[in-house]
PDB file of C-alpha atoms in Angstrom:
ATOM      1  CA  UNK A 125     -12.793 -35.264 -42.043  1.00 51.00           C
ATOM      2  CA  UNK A 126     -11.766 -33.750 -38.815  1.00 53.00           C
ATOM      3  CA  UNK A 127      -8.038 -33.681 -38.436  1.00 65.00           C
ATOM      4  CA  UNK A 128      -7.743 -31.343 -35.129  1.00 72.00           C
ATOM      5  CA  UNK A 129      -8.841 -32.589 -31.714  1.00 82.00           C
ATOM      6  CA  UNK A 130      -8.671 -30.460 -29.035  1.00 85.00           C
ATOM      7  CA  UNK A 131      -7.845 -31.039 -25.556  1.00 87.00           C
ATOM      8  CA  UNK A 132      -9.240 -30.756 -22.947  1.00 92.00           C
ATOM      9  CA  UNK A 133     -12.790 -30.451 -24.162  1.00 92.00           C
ATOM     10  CA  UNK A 134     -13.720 -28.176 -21.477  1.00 95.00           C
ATOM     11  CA  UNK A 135     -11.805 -25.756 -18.976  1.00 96.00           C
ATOM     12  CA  UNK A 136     -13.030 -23.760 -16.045  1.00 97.00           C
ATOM     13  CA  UNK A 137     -10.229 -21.402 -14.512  1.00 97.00           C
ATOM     14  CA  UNK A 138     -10.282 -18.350 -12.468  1.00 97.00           C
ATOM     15  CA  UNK A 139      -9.270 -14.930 -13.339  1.00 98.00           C
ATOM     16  CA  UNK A 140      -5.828 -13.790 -13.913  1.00 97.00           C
ATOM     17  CA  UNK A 141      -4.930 -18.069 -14.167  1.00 98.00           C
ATOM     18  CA  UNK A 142      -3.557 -18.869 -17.443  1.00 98.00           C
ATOM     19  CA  UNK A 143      -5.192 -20.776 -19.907  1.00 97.00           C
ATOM     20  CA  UNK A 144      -3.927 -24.136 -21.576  1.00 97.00           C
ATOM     21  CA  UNK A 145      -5.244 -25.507 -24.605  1.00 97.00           C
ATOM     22  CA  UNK A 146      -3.787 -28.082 -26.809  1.00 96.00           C
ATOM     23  CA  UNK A 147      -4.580 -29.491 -30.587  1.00 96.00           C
ATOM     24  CA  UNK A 148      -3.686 -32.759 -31.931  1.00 95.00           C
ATOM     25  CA  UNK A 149      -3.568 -33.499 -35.604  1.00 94.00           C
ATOM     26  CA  UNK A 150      -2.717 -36.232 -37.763  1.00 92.00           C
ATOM     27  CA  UNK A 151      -1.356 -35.344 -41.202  1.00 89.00           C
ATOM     28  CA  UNK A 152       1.575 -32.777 -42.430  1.00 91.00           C
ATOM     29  CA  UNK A 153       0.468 -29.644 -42.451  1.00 94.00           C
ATOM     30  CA  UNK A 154       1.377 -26.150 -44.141  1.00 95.00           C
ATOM     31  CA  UNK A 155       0.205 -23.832 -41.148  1.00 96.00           C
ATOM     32  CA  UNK A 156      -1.730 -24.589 -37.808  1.00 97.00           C
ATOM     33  CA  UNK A 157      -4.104 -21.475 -36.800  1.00 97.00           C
ATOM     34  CA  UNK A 158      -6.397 -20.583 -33.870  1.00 97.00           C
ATOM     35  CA  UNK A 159      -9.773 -19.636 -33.411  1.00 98.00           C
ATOM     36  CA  UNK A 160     -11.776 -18.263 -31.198  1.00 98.00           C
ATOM     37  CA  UNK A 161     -16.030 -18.034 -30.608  1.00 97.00           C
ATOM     38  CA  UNK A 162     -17.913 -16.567 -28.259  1.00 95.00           C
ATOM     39  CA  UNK A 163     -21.304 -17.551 -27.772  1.00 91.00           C
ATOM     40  CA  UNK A 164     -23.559 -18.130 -31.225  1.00 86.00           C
ATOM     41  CA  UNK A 165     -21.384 -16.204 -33.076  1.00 91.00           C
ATOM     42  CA  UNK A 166     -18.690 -16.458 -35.765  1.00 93.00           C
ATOM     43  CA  UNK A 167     -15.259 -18.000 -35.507  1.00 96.00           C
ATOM     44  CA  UNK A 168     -12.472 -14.606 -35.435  1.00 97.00           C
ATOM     45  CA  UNK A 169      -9.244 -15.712 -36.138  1.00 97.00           C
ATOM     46  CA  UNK A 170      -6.247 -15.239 -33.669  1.00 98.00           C
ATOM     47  CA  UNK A 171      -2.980 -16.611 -34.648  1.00 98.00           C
ATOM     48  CA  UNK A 172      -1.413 -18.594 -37.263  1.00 98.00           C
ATOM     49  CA  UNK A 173       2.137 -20.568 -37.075  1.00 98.00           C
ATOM     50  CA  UNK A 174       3.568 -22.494 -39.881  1.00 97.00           C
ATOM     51  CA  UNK A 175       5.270 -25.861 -40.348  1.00 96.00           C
ATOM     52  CA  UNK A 176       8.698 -24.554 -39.822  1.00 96.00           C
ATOM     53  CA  UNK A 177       7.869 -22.532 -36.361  1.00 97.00           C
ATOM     54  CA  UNK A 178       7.718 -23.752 -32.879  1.00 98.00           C
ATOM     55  CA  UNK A 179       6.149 -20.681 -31.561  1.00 98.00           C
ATOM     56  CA  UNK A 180       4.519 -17.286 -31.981  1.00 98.00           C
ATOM     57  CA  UNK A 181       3.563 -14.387 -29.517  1.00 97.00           C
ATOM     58  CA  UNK A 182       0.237 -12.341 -30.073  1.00 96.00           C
ATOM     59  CA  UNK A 183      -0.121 -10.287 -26.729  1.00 97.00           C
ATOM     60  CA  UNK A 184      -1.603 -12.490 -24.174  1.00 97.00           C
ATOM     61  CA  UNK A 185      -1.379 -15.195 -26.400  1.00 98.00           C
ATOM     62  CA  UNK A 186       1.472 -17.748 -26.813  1.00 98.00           C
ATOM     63  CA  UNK A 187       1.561 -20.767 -29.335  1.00 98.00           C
ATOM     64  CA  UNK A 188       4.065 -23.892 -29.942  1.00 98.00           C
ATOM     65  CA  UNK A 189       3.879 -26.044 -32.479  1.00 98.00           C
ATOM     66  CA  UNK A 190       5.572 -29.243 -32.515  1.00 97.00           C
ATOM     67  CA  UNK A 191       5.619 -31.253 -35.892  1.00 96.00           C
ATOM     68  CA  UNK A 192       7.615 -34.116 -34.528  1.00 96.00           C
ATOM     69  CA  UNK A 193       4.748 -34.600 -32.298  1.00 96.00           C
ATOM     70  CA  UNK A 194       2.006 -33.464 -34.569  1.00 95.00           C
ATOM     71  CA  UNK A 195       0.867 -31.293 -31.859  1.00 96.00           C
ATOM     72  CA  UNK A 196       0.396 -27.757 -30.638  1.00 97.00           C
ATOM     73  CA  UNK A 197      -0.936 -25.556 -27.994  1.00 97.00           C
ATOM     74  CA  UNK A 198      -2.513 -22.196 -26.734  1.00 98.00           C
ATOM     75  CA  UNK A 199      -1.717 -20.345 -23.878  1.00 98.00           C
ATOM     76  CA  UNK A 200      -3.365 -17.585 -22.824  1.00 98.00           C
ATOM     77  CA  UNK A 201      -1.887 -15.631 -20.009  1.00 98.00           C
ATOM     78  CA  UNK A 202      -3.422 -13.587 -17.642  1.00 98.00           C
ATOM     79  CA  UNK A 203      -6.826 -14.521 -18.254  1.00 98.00           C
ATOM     80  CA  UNK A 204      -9.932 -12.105 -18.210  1.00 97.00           C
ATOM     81  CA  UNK A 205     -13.569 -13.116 -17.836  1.00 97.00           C
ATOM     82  CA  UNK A 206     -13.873 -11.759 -21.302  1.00 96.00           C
ATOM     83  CA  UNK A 207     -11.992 -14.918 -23.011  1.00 98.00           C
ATOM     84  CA  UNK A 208     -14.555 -16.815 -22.234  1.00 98.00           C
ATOM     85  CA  UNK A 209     -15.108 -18.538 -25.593  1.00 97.00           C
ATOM     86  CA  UNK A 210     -14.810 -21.575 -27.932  1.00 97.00           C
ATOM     87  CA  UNK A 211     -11.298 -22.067 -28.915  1.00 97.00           C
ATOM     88  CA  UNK A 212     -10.448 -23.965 -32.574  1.00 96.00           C
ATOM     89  CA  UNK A 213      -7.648 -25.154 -34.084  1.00 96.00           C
ATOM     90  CA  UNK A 214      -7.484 -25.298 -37.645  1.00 96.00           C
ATOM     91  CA  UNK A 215      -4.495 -26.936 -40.148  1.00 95.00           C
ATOM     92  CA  UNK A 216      -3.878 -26.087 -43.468  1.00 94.00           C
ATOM     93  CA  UNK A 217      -2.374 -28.612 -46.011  1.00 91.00           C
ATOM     94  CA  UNK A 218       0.094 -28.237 -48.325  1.00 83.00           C
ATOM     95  CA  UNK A 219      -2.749 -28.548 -51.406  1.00 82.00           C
ATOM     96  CA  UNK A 220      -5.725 -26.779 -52.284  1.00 86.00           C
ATOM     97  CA  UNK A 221      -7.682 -27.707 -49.453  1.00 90.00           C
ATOM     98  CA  UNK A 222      -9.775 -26.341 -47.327  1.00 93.00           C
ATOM     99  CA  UNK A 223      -9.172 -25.882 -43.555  1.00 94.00           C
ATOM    100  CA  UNK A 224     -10.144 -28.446 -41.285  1.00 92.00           C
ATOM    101  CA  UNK A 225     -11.161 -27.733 -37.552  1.00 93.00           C
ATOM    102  CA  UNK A 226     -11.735 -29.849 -34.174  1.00 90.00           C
ATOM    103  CA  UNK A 227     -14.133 -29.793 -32.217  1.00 92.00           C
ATOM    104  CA  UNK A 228     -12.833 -27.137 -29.833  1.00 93.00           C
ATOM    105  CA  UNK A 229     -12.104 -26.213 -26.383  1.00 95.00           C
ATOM    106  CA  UNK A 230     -15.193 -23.807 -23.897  1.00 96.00           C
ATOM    107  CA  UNK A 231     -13.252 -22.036 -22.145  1.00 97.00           C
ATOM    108  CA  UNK A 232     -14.967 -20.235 -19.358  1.00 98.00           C
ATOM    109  CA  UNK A 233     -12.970 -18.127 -17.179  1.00 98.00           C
ATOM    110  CA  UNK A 234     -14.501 -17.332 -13.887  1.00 96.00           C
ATOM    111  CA  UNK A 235     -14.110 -13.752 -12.279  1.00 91.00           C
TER     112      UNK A 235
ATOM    113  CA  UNK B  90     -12.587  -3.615 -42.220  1.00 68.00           C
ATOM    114  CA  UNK B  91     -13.391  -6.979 -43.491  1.00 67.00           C
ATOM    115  CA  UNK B  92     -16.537  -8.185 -43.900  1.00 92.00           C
ATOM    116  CA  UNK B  93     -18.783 -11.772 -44.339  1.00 97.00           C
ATOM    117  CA  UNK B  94     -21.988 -11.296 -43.824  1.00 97.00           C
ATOM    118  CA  UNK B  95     -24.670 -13.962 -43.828  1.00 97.00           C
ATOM    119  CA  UNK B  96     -28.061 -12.684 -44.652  1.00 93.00           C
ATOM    120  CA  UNK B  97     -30.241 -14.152 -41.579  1.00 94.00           C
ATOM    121  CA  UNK B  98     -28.816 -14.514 -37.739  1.00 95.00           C
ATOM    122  CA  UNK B  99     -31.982 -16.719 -37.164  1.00 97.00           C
ATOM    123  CA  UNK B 100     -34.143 -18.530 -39.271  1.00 97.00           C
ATOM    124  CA  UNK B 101     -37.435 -20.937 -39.277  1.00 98.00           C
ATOM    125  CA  UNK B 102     -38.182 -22.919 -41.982  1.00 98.00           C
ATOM    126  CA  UNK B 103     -40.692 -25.616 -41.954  1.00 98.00           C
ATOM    127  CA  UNK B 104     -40.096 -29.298 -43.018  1.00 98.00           C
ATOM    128  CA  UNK B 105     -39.828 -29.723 -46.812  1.00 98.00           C
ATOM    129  CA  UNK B 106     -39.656 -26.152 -47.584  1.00 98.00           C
ATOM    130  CA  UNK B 107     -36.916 -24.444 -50.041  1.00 97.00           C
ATOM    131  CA  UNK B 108     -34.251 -22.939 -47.991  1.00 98.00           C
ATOM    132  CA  UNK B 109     -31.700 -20.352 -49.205  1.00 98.00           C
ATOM    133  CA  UNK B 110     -28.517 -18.966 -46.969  1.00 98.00           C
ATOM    134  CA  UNK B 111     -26.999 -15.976 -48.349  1.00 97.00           C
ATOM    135  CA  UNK B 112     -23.345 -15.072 -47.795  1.00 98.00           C
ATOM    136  CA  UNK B 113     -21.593 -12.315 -49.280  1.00 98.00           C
ATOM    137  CA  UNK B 114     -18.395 -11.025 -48.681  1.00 97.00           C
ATOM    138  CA  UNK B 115     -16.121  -7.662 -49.423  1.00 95.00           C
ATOM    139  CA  UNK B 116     -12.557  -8.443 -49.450  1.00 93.00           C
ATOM    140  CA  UNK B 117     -12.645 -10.495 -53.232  1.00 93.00           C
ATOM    141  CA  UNK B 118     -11.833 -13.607 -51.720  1.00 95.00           C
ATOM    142  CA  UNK B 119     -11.359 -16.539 -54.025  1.00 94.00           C
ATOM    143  CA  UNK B 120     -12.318 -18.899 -51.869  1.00 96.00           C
ATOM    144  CA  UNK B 121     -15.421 -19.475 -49.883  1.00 97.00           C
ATOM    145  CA  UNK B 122     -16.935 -22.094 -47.629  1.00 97.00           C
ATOM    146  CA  UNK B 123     -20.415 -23.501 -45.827  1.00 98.00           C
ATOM    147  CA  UNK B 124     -20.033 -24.914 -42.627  1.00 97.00           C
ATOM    148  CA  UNK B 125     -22.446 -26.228 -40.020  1.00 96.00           C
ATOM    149  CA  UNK B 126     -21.599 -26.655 -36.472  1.00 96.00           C
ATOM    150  CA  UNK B 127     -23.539 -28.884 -34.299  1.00 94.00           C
ATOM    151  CA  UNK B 128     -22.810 -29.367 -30.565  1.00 90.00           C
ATOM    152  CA  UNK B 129     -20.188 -32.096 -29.648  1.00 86.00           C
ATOM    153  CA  UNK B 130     -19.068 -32.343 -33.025  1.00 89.00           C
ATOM    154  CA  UNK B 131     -17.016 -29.026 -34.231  1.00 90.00           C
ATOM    155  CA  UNK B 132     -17.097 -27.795 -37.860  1.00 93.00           C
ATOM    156  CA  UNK B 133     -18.112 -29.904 -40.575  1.00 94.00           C
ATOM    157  CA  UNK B 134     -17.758 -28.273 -44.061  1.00 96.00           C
ATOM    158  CA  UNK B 135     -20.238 -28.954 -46.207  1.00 97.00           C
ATOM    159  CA  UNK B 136     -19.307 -27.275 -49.668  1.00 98.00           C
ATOM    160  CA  UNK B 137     -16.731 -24.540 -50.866  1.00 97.00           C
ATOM    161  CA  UNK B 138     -15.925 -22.650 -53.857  1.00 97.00           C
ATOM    162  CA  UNK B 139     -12.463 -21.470 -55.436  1.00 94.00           C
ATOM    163  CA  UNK B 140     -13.978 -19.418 -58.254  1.00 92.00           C
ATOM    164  CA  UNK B 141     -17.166 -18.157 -59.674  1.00 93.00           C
ATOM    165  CA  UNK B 142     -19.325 -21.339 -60.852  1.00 88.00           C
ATOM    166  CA  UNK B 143     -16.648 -23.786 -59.034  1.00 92.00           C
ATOM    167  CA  UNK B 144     -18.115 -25.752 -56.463  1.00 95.00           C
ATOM    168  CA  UNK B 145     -16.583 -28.589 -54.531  1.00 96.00           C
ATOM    169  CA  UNK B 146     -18.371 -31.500 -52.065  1.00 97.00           C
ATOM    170  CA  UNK B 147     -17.314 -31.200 -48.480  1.00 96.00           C
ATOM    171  CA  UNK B 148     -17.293 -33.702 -46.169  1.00 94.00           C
ATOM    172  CA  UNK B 149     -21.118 -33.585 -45.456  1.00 96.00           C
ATOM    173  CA  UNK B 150     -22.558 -32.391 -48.950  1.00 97.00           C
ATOM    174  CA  UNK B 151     -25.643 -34.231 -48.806  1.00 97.00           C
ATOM    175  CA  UNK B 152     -29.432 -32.273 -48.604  1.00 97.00           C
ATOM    176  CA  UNK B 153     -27.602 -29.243 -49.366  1.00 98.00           C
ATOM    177  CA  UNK B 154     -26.555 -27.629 -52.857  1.00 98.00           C
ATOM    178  CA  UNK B 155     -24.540 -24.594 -53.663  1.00 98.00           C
ATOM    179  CA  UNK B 156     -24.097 -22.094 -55.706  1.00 97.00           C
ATOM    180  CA  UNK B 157     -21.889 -18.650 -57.030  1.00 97.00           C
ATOM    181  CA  UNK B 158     -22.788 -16.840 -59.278  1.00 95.00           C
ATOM    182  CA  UNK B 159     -20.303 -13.814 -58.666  1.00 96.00           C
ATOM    183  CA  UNK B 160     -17.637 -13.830 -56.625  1.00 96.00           C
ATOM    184  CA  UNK B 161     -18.463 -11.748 -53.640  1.00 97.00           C
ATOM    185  CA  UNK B 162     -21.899 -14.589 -52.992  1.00 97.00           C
ATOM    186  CA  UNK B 163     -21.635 -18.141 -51.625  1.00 98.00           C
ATOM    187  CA  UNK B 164     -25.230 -19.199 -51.411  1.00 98.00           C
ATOM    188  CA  UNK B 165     -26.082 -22.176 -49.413  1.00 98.00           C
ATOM    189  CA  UNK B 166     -29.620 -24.299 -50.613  1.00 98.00           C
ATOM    190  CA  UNK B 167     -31.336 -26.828 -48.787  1.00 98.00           C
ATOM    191  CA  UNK B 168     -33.785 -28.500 -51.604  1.00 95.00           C
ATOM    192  CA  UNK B 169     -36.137 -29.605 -49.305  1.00 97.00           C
ATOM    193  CA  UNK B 170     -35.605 -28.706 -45.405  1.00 98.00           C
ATOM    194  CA  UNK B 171     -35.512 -31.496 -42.775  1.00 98.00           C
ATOM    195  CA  UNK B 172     -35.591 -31.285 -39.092  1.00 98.00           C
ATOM    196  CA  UNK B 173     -31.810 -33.502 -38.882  1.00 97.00           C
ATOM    197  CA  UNK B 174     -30.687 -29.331 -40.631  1.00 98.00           C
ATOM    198  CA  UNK B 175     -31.492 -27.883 -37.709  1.00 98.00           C
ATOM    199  CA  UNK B 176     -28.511 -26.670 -37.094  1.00 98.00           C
ATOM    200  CA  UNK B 177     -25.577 -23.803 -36.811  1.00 97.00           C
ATOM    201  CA  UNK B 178     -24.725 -22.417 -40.128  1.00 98.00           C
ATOM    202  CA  UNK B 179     -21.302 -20.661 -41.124  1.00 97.00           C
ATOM    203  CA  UNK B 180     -20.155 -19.042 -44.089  1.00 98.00           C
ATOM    204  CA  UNK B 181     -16.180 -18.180 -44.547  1.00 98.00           C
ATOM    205  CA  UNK B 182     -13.652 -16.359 -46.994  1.00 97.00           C
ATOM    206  CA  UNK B 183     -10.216 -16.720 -47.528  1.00 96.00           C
ATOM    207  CA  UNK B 184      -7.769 -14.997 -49.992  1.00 94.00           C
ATOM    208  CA  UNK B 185      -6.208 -18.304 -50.885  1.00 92.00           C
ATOM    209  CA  UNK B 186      -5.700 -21.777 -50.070  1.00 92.00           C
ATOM    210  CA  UNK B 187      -4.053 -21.799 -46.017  1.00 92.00           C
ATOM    211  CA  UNK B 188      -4.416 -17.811 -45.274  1.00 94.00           C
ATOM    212  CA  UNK B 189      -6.896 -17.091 -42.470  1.00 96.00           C
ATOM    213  CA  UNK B 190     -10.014 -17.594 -42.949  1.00 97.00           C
ATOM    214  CA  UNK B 191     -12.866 -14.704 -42.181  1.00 97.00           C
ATOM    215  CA  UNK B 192     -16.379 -15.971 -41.015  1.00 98.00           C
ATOM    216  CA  UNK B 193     -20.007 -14.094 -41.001  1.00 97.00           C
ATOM    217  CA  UNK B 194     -21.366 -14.013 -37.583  1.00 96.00           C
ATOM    218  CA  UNK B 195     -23.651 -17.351 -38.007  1.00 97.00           C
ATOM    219  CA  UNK B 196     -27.269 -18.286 -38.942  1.00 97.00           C
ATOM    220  CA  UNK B 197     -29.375 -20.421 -36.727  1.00 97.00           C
ATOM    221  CA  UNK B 198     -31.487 -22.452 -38.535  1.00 98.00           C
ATOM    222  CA  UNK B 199     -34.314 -24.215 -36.924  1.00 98.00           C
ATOM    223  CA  UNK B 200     -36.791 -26.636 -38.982  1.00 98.00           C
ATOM    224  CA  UNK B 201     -39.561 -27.513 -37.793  1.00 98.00           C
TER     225      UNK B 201
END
């Protein structure tokens, strides 16, 4: 069951733009994380936010999280041709369950 | 540094063969998952494991079996490969239930 849906599926920006990605989900949730892939490789985590945050700072990268709203979103400033990637979101709920993901975002930053 | 490694980046297997994908991982990590990822349609897990012997049905268990035998190996089995497994393969680790999950770097599998 995929509870995550990204949006948009795909982005194309130039360099040094900032990057917008959002997650929807549809049950409560413990935390809300981030992932990112680049090409035919593993998923490396980036940042995780829990229920009772609205947002988080990791360098270049800026999350919100809006439980109201059952929503949340990446921003990545600054871009670089090197975050080109996949981009996953991935809740956690409050039993012992497993982490579900979307379907993800391809980023592809042009330089 | 931590570490999942799966034992094959890419793999061919022919149609009805035995297929085992290794994962093993160095932090002693309770749990551990199988997904596959196909294009248009994200992660879907298809088994995890919360102890040694423990074994749980993901959302798309079926063709595939599991097993752990120690802690540090999540072993992925496909009884009798089909070309609909063709697929993206990805084994993860996490410390507990909602921490971050670590993956290996992916095997390709291609049945043919």
């Amino acid at each position: 069951s995929q509870q995550g849906e990204e949006d948009p599926q795909a982005l194309s920006i130039q360099e040094g733009e900032n990057a917008t990605m959002n997650c929807s989900y549809k049950t409560s949730i413990n935390n809300l994380q981030w992932y990112r892939q680049n090409s035919g490789r593993g998923l490396v985590h980036l940042i995780l936010i829990r229920s009772n945050e609205r947002e988080k700072h990791s360098g270049r990268l800026r999350v919100t999280l809006d439980t109201s709203k059952k929503s949340s979103s990446l921003l990545i400033t600054a871009s670089r041709a090197a975050d080109t990637a996949s981009y996953f979101c991935a809740t956690a709920g409050s039993g012992n369950t497993p982490l579900v993901f979307g379907k993800g975002t391809r980023l592809s930053v042009i330089a | 540094d931590v570490k999942v490694t799966q034992s094959s980046r890419y793999l061919v297997k022919r149609t009805g063969e035995k297929v085992f994908l290794e994962c093993v991982q160095d932090m002693d990590h309770e749990n551990m998952f199988w997904y596959r990822q196909d294009p248009g349609l994200g992660l879907r897990l298809i088994y995890f494991s919360y102890d040694v012997k423990m074994k749980e049905k993901g959302d798309i268990p079926e063709g595939y079996s599991v097993s752990r035998e120690k802690k540090e190996r999540f072993s992925l089995i496909l009884e009798s490969a089909s070309t609909n497994q063709t697929s993206m393969y990805l084994c993860a680790s996490s410390l507990r239930w909602g921490a971050e999950a670590f993956f290996g770097q992916g095997t390709r599998l291609t049945v043919v």
